[in-house]
mmCIF file of C-alpha atoms in Angstrom:
data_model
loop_
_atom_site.group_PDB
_atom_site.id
_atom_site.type_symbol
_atom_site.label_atom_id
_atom_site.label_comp_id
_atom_site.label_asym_id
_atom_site.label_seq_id
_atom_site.Cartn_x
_atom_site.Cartn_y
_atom_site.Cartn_z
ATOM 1 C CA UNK H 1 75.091 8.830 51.960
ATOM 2 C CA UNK H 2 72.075 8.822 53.839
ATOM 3 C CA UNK H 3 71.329 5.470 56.126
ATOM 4 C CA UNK H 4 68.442 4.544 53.033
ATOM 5 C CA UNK H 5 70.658 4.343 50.865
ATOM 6 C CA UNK H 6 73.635 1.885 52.370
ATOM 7 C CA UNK H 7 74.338 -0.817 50.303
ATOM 8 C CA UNK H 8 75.160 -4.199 50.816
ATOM 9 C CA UNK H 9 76.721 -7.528 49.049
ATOM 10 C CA UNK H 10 75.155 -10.675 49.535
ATOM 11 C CA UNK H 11 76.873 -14.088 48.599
ATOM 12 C CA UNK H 12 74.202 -16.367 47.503
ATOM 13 C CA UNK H 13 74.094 -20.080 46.227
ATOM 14 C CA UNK H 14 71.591 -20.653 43.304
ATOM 15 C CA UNK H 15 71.483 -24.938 44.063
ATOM 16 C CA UNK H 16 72.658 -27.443 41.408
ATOM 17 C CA UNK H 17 70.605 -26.570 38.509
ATOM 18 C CA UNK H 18 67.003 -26.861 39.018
ATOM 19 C CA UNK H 19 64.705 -24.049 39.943
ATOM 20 C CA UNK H 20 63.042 -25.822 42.795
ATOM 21 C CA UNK H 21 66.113 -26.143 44.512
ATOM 22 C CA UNK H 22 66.847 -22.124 44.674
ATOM 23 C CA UNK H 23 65.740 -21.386 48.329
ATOM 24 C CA UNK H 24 63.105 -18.938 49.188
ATOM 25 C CA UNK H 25 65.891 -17.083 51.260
ATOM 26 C CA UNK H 26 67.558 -16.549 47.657
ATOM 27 C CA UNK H 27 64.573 -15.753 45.798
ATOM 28 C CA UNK H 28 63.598 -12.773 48.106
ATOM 29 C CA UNK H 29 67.010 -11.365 48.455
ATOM 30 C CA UNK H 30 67.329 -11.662 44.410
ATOM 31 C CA UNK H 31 63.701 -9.243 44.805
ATOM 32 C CA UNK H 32 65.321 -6.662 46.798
ATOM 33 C CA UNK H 33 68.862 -6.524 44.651
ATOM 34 C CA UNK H 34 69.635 -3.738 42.424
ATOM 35 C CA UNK H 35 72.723 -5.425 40.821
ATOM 36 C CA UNK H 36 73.100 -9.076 40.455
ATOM 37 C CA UNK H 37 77.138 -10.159 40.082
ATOM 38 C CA UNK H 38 78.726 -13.602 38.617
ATOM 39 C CA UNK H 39 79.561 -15.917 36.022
ATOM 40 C CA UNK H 40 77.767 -15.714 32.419
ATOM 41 C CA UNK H 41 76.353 -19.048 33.230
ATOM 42 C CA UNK H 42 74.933 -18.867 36.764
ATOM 43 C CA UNK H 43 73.316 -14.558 35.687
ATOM 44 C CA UNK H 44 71.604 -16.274 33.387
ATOM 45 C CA UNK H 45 70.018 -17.990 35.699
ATOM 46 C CA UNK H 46 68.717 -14.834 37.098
ATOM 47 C CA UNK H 47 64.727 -13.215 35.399
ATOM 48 C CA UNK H 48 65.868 -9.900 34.465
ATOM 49 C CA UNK H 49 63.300 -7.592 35.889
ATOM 50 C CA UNK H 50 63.064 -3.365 35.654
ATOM 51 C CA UNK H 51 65.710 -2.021 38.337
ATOM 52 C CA UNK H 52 67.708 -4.910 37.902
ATOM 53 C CA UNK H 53 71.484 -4.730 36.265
ATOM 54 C CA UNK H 54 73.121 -7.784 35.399
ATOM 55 C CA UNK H 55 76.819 -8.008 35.250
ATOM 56 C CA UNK H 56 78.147 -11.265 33.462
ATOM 57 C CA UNK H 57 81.690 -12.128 33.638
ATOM 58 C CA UNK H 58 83.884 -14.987 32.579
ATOM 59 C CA UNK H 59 84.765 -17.820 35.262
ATOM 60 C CA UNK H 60 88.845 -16.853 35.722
ATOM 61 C CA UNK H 61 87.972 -13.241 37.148
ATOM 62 C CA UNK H 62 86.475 -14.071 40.721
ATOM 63 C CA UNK H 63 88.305 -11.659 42.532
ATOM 64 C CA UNK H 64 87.786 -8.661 39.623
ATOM 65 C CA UNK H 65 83.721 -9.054 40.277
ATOM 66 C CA UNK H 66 83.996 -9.308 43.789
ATOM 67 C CA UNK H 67 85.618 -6.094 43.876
ATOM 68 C CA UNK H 68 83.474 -4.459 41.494
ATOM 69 C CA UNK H 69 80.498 -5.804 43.780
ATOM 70 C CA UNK H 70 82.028 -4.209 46.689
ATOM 71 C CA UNK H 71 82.343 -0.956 44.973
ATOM 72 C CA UNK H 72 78.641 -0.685 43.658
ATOM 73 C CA UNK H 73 77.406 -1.877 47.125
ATOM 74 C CA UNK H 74 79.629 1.342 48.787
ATOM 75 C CA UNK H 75 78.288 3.485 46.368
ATOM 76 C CA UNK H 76 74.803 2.156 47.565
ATOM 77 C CA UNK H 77 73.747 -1.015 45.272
ATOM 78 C CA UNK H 78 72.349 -3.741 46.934
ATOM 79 C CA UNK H 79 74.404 -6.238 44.926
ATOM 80 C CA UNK H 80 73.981 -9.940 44.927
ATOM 81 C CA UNK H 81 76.939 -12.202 44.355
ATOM 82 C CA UNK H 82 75.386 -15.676 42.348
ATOM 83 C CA UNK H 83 77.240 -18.978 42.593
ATOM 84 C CA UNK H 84 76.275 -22.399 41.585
ATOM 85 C CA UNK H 85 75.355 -24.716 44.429
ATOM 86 C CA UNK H 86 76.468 -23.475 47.384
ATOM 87 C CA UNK H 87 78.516 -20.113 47.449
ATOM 88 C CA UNK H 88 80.951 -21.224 50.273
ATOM 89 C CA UNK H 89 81.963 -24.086 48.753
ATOM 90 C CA UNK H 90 84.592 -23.597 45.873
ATOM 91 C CA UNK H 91 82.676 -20.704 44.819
ATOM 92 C CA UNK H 92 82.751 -16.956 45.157
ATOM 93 C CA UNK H 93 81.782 -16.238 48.920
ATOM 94 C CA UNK H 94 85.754 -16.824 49.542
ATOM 95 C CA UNK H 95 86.658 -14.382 46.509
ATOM 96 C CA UNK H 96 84.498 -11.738 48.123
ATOM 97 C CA UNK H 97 86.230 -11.929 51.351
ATOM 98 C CA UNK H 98 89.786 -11.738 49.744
ATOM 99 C CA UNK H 99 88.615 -8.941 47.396
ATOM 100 C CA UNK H 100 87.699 -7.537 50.616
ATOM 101 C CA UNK H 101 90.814 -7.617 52.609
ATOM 102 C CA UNK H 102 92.799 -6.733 49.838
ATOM 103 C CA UNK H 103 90.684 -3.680 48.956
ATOM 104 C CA UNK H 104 89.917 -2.346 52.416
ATOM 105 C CA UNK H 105 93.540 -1.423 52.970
ATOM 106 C CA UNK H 106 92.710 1.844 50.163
ATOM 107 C CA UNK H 107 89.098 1.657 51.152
ATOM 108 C CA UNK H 108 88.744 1.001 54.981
ATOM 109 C CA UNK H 109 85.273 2.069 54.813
ATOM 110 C CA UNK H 110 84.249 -1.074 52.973
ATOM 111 C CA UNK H 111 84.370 -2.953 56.579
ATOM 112 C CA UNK H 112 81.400 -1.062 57.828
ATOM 113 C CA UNK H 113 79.538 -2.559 54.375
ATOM 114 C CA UNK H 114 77.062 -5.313 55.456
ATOM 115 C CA UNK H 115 77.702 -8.810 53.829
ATOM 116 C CA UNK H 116 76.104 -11.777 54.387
ATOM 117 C CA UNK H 117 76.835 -15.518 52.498
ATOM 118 C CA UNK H 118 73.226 -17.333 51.952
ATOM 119 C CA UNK H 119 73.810 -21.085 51.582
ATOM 120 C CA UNK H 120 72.895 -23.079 48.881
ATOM 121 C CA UNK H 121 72.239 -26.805 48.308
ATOM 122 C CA UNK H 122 75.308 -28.203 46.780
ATOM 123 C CA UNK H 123 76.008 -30.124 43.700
ATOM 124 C CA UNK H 124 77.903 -32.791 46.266
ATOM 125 C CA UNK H 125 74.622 -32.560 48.683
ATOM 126 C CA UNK H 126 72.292 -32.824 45.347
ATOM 127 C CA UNK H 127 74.363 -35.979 43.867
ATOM 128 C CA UNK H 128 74.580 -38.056 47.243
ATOM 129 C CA UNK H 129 70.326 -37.513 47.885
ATOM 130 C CA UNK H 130 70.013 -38.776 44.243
ATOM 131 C CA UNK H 131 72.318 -41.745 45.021
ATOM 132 C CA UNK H 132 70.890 -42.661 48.587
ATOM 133 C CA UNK H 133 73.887 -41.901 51.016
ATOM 134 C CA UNK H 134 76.971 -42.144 50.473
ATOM 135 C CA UNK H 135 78.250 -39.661 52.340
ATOM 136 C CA UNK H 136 76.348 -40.689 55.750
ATOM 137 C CA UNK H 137 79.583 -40.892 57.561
ATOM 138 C CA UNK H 138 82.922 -38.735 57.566
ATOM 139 C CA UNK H 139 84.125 -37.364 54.069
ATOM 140 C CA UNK H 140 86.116 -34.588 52.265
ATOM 141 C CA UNK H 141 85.258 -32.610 49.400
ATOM 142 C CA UNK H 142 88.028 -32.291 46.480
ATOM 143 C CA UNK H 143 88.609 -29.745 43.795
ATOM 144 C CA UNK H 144 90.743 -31.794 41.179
ATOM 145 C CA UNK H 145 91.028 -28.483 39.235
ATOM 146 C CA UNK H 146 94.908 -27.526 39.340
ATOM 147 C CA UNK H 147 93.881 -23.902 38.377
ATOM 148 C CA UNK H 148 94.748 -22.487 41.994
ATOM 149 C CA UNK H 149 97.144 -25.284 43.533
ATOM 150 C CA UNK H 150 99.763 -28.061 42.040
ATOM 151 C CA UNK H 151 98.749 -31.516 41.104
ATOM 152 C CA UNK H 152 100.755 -32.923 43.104
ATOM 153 C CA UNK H 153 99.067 -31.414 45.928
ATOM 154 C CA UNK H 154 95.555 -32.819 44.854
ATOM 155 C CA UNK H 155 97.220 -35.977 44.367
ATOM 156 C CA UNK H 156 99.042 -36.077 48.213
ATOM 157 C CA UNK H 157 95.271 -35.227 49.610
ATOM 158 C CA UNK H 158 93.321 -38.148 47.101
ATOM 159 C CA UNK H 159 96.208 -40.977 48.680
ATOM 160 C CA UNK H 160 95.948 -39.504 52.456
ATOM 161 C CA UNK H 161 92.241 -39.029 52.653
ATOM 162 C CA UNK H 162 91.953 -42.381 50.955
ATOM 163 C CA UNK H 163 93.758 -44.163 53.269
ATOM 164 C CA UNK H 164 92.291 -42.206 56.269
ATOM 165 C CA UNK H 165 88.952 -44.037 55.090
ATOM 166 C CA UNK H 166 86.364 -40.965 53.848
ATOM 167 C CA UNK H 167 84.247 -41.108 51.612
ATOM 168 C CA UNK H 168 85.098 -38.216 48.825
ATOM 169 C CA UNK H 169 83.162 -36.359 46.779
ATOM 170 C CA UNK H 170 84.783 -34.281 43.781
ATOM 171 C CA UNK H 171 83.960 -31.132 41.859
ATOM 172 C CA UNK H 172 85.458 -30.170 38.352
ATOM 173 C CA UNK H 173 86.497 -33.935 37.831
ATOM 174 C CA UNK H 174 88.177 -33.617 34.081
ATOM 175 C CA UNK H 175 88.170 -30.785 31.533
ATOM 176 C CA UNK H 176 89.399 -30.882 27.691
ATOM 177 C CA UNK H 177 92.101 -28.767 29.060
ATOM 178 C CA UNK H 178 92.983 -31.766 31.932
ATOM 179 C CA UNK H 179 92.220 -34.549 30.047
ATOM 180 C CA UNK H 180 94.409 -37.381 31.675
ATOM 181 C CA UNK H 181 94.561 -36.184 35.443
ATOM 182 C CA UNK H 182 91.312 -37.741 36.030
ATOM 183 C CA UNK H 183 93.263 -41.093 34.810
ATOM 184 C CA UNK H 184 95.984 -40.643 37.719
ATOM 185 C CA UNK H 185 93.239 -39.813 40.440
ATOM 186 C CA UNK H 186 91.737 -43.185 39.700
ATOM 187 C CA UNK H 187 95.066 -44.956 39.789
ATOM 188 C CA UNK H 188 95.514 -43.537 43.126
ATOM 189 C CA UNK H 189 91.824 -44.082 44.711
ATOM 190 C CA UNK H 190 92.354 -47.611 43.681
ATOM 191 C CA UNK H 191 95.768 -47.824 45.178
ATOM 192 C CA UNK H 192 94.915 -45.862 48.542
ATOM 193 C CA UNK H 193 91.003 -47.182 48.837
ATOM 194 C CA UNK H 194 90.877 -50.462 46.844
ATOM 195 C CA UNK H 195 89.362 -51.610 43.733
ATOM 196 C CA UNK H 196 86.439 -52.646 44.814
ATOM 197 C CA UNK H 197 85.409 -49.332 46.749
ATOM 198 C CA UNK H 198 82.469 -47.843 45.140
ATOM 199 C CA UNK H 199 82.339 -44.380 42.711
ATOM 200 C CA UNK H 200 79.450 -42.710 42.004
ATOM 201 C CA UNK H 201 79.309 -40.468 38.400
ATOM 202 C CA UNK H 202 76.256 -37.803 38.614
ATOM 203 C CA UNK H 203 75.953 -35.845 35.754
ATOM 204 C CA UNK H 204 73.717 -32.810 35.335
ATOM 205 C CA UNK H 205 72.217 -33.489 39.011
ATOM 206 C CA UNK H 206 69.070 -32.317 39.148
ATOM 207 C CA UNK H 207 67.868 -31.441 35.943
ATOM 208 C CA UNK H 208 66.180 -33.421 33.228
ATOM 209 C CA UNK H 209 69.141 -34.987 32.125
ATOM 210 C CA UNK H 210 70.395 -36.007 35.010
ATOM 211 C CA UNK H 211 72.464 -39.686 35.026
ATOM 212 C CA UNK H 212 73.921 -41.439 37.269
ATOM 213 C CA UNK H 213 76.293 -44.364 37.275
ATOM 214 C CA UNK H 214 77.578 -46.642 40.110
ATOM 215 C CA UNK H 215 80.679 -48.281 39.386
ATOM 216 C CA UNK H 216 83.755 -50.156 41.387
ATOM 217 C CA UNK H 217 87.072 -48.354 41.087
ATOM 218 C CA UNK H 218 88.208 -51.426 39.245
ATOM 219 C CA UNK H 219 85.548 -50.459 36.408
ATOM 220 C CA UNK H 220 85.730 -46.860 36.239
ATOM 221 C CA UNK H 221 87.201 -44.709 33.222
ATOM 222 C CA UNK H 222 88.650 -41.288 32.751
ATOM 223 C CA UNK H 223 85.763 -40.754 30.326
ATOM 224 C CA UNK H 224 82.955 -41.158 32.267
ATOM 225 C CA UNK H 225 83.482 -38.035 34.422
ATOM 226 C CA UNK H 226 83.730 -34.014 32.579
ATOM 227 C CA UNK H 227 83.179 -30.631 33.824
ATOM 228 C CA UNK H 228 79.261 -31.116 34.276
ATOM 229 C CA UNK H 229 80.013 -34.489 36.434
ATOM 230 C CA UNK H 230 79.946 -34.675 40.201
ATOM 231 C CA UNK H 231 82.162 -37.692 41.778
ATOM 232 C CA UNK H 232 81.438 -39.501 44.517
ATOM 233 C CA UNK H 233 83.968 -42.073 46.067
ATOM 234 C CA UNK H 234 82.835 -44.491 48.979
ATOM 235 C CA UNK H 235 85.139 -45.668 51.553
ATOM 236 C CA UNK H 236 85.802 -49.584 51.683
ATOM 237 C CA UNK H 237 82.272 -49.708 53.903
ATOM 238 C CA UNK H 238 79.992 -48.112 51.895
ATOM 239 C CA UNK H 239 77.378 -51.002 49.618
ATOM 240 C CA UNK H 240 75.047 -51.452 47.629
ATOM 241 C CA UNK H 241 71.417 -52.195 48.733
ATOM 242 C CA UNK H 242 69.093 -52.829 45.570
ATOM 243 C CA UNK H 243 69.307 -49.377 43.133
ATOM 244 C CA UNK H 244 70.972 -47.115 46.582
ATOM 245 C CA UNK H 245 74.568 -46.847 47.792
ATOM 246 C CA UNK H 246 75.192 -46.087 51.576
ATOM 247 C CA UNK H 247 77.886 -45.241 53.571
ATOM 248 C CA UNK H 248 76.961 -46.786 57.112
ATOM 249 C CA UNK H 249 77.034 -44.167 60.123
ATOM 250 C CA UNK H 250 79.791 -46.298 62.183
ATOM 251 C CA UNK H 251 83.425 -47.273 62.151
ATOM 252 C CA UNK H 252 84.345 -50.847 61.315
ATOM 253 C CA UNK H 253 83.770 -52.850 64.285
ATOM 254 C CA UNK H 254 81.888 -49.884 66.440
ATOM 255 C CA UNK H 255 78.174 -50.339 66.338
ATOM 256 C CA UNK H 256 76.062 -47.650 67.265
ATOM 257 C CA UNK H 257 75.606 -47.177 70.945
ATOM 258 C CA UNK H 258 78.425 -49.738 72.022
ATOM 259 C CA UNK H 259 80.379 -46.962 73.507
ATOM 260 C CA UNK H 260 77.581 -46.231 75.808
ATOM 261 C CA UNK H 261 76.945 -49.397 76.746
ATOM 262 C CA UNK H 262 80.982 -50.302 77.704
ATOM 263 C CA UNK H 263 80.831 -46.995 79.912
ATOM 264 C CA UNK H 264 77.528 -47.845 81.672
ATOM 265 C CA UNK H 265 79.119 -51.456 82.507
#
């Protein structure tokens, strides 16, 4: 194989939803690729275009298309791996590296391969702009899916980073398949972060029917979150301030710059 025709994998986030918020970054490397990789949803999303393949696969065989993507890219495809939002976060850029350390024990010569992860803007990102901010101070991000670790584990890491104060945001809230684990995360949120705490239900952020609901945890349903629903939780700070919610950027009781001002005194 001549130095022309190396390949390479790229990981790249297509945003949300809309177009707009695909980044030029992606749109260019998406130009160059010979083989586009991912979920029958998100290749869709892709303009088929004359040198371009396009290799659709269901959503429970992550590691299966990274490895085929690693394979065309050593036979010399320049392959691009498409995730939703951004690929780092719960999406594939993790499966690639995993298909890669697995597969590089038989094929050692897949470590030379170049790979690179281009970021994308998040679902979670893409919610909390439409909202205002509620996620302007310390949070976590939460998979309540159960498909790759127990419910009881999700449930342990809702009550501690409840009661460590974060704000949370949550991807794949409640499926047909899941119905009434959304039902016990709420009982817990209010338990651990208190009825009154804010949640946020964005649904189909950033396209045109895009809806979102403010609620306390007192007033919130299993029903109003499914799979196309993004969940944001405040901690017991965040407010309301006319049609916005906010999380402020300072610890009960430390103001900004007080620190500074005790140490210069």
């Amino acid at each position: 194989m001549t130095e022309t025709q190396k390949g390479w994998v790229v990981i790249a986030g297509l945003g949300p939803g809309a177009d707009r918020m695909v980044t030029s970054e992606v749109q260019d490397i998406l130009a160059e690729a010979t083989d586009v990789v991912g979920y029958i949803p998100y290749v869709e999303r892709v303009t088929p275009r004359e040198g371009l393949t396009l290799h659709a696969s269901d959503n429970r065989v992550e590691v299966d298309r990274a490895t085929h993507a690693l394979e065309m890219a050593a036979a010399g495809g320049r392959v691009v791996v498409v995730s939703s939002g951004d690929p780092g976060v719960f999406a594939m850029a993790s499966a690639v590296f995993e298909a890669l350390e697995a597969g590089s024990k038989a094929h050692p010569h897949w470590l030379d391969l170049e790979i690179r992860v281009l970021p994308g803007i998040t679902a979670m990102l893409a919610a909390a702009a439409a909202i205002g901010a509620p996620l302007g101070h310390d949070f976590a991000a939460i998979n309540l899916s159960d498909n790759l670790k127990p419910w009881e584990l999700i449930e342990h890491r809702l009550r501690l980073v409840g009661e460590a104060g974060l704000a949370m945001a949550f991807y794949n809230p409640r499926s047909k398949s899941r119905p009434h684990q959304f039902e016990r995360a709420l009982e817990v949120l209010r338990e651990a972060c208190g009825p009154e705490t804010l949640i946020t239900f964005a649904r189909d952020v950033t396209k045109p029917g895009q809806a979102l609901n403010t609620v306390s945890l007192r007033d919130a349903g299993p029903e109003m979150a499914d799979m196309r629903t993004v969940v944001i939780v405040g901690n017991r700070d965040t407010r309301r301030v006319g049609p916005y919610v906010y999380t402020p950027r300072f610890a009960p009781g430390h103001q900004p710059g007080q620190a500074a001002a005790e140490k210069d005194t």
